[in-house]
PDB file of C-alpha atoms in Angstrom:
ATOM      1  CA  UNK S   1      84.094  80.443  84.802  1.00 96.00           C
ATOM      2  CA  UNK S   2      85.879  83.544  86.169  1.00 98.00           C
ATOM      3  CA  UNK S   3      87.416  83.472  89.679  1.00 98.00           C
ATOM      4  CA  UNK S   4      88.706  86.313  91.824  1.00 98.00           C
ATOM      5  CA  UNK S   5      91.727  85.164  93.860  1.00 97.00           C
ATOM      6  CA  UNK S   6      92.669  87.163  96.913  1.00 96.00           C
ATOM      7  CA  UNK S   7      96.208  86.668  98.123  1.00 94.00           C
ATOM      8  CA  UNK S   8      99.337  87.937  99.849  1.00 92.00           C
ATOM      9  CA  UNK S   9     102.420  88.236  97.634  1.00 90.00           C
ATOM     10  CA  UNK S  10     104.687  86.290 100.004  1.00 79.00           C
ATOM     11  CA  UNK S  11     103.739  82.783 101.007  1.00 73.00           C
ATOM     12  CA  UNK S  12     105.190  83.217 104.496  1.00 76.00           C
ATOM     13  CA  UNK S  13     103.317  86.452 105.272  1.00 70.00           C
ATOM     14  CA  UNK S  14     100.339  86.619 107.628  1.00 75.00           C
ATOM     15  CA  UNK S  15      97.232  87.735 105.797  1.00 75.00           C
ATOM     16  CA  UNK S  16      96.311  91.418 106.364  1.00 80.00           C
ATOM     17  CA  UNK S  17      93.496  93.186 104.652  1.00 83.00           C
ATOM     18  CA  UNK S  18      95.700  96.216 103.907  1.00 85.00           C
ATOM     19  CA  UNK S  19      98.172  94.122 101.912  1.00 87.00           C
ATOM     20  CA  UNK S  20      95.718  91.776 100.207  1.00 92.00           C
ATOM     21  CA  UNK S  21      95.858  91.791  96.424  1.00 94.00           C
ATOM     22  CA  UNK S  22      93.670  90.104  93.816  1.00 96.00           C
ATOM     23  CA  UNK S  23      93.843  88.622  90.378  1.00 97.00           C
ATOM     24  CA  UNK S  24      91.132  87.286  88.072  1.00 98.00           C
ATOM     25  CA  UNK S  25      91.435  83.908  86.407  1.00 97.00           C
ATOM     26  CA  UNK S  26      89.450  81.808  84.026  1.00 97.00           C
ATOM     27  CA  UNK S  27      89.272  78.122  85.104  1.00 97.00           C
ATOM     28  CA  UNK S  28      86.827  75.228  85.025  1.00 97.00           C
ATOM     29  CA  UNK S  29      86.602  74.817  88.765  1.00 98.00           C
ATOM     30  CA  UNK S  30      87.665  76.565  91.965  1.00 98.00           C
ATOM     31  CA  UNK S  31      90.219  73.791  92.519  1.00 98.00           C
ATOM     32  CA  UNK S  32      91.652  74.363  89.035  1.00 98.00           C
ATOM     33  CA  UNK S  33      92.012  78.078  89.786  1.00 98.00           C
ATOM     34  CA  UNK S  34      93.834  77.347  93.040  1.00 97.00           C
ATOM     35  CA  UNK S  35      96.133  74.916  91.207  1.00 98.00           C
ATOM     36  CA  UNK S  36      96.946  77.475  88.529  1.00 97.00           C
ATOM     37  CA  UNK S  37      97.984  80.032  91.123  1.00 96.00           C
ATOM     38  CA  UNK S  38      99.968  77.515  93.171  1.00 95.00           C
ATOM     39  CA  UNK S  39     101.816  76.215  90.099  1.00 96.00           C
ATOM     40  CA  UNK S  40     102.768  79.640  88.792  1.00 96.00           C
ATOM     41  CA  UNK S  41     103.333  81.854  91.851  1.00 94.00           C
ATOM     42  CA  UNK S  42     104.500  81.928  95.422  1.00 90.00           C
ATOM     43  CA  UNK S  43     101.342  83.689  96.552  1.00 92.00           C
ATOM     44  CA  UNK S  44      99.655  82.895  99.869  1.00 91.00           C
ATOM     45  CA  UNK S  45      95.997  82.399  98.736  1.00 94.00           C
ATOM     46  CA  UNK S  46      93.448  83.725 101.172  1.00 93.00           C
ATOM     47  CA  UNK S  47      90.188  83.246  99.298  1.00 95.00           C
ATOM     48  CA  UNK S  48      88.901  82.217  95.900  1.00 98.00           C
ATOM     49  CA  UNK S  49      85.512  83.604  94.802  1.00 97.00           C
ATOM     50  CA  UNK S  50      83.638  82.468  91.703  1.00 98.00           C
ATOM     51  CA  UNK S  51      82.196  85.361  89.757  1.00 98.00           C
ATOM     52  CA  UNK S  52      79.074  85.240  87.589  1.00 96.00           C
ATOM     53  CA  UNK S  53      76.065  87.354  86.802  1.00 97.00           C
ATOM     54  CA  UNK S  54      75.820  90.763  88.512  1.00 97.00           C
ATOM     55  CA  UNK S  55      78.973  90.185  90.614  1.00 96.00           C
ATOM     56  CA  UNK S  56      81.036  89.512  87.464  1.00 97.00           C
ATOM     57  CA  UNK S  57      79.551  92.625  85.739  1.00 97.00           C
ATOM     58  CA  UNK S  58      80.443  94.704  88.833  1.00 97.00           C
ATOM     59  CA  UNK S  59      84.012  93.468  88.903  1.00 97.00           C
ATOM     60  CA  UNK S  60      84.460  94.012  85.119  1.00 96.00           C
ATOM     61  CA  UNK S  61      83.732  97.714  85.622  1.00 96.00           C
ATOM     62  CA  UNK S  62      86.721  98.064  87.982  1.00 93.00           C
ATOM     63  CA  UNK S  63      89.863  99.644  86.612  1.00 93.00           C
ATOM     64  CA  UNK S  64      91.772  96.671  88.187  1.00 91.00           C
ATOM     65  CA  UNK S  65      89.850  94.047  86.258  1.00 96.00           C
ATOM     66  CA  UNK S  66      92.112  92.076  83.951  1.00 96.00           C
ATOM     67  CA  UNK S  67      92.205  88.338  83.347  1.00 97.00           C
ATOM     68  CA  UNK S  68      95.513  86.838  84.316  1.00 96.00           C
ATOM     69  CA  UNK S  69      96.954  84.162  82.003  1.00 95.00           C
ATOM     70  CA  UNK S  70      99.759  81.841  83.104  1.00 89.00           C
TER      71      UNK S  70
END
């Protein structure tokens, strides 16, 4: 399954919409997606959203859509 992970680049930063970034990951579960990010980055994870169906199709049309591999 594909997940969209919203995060702040610095773990100690307070989440602000203006500085929120996102990556797309393939993982079995939401917990696996969170663990991948935590194991490979210092990001402050705000939200993890599973993508499927129409929402996945919509995200794939974005110029920012690219699966991240760790």
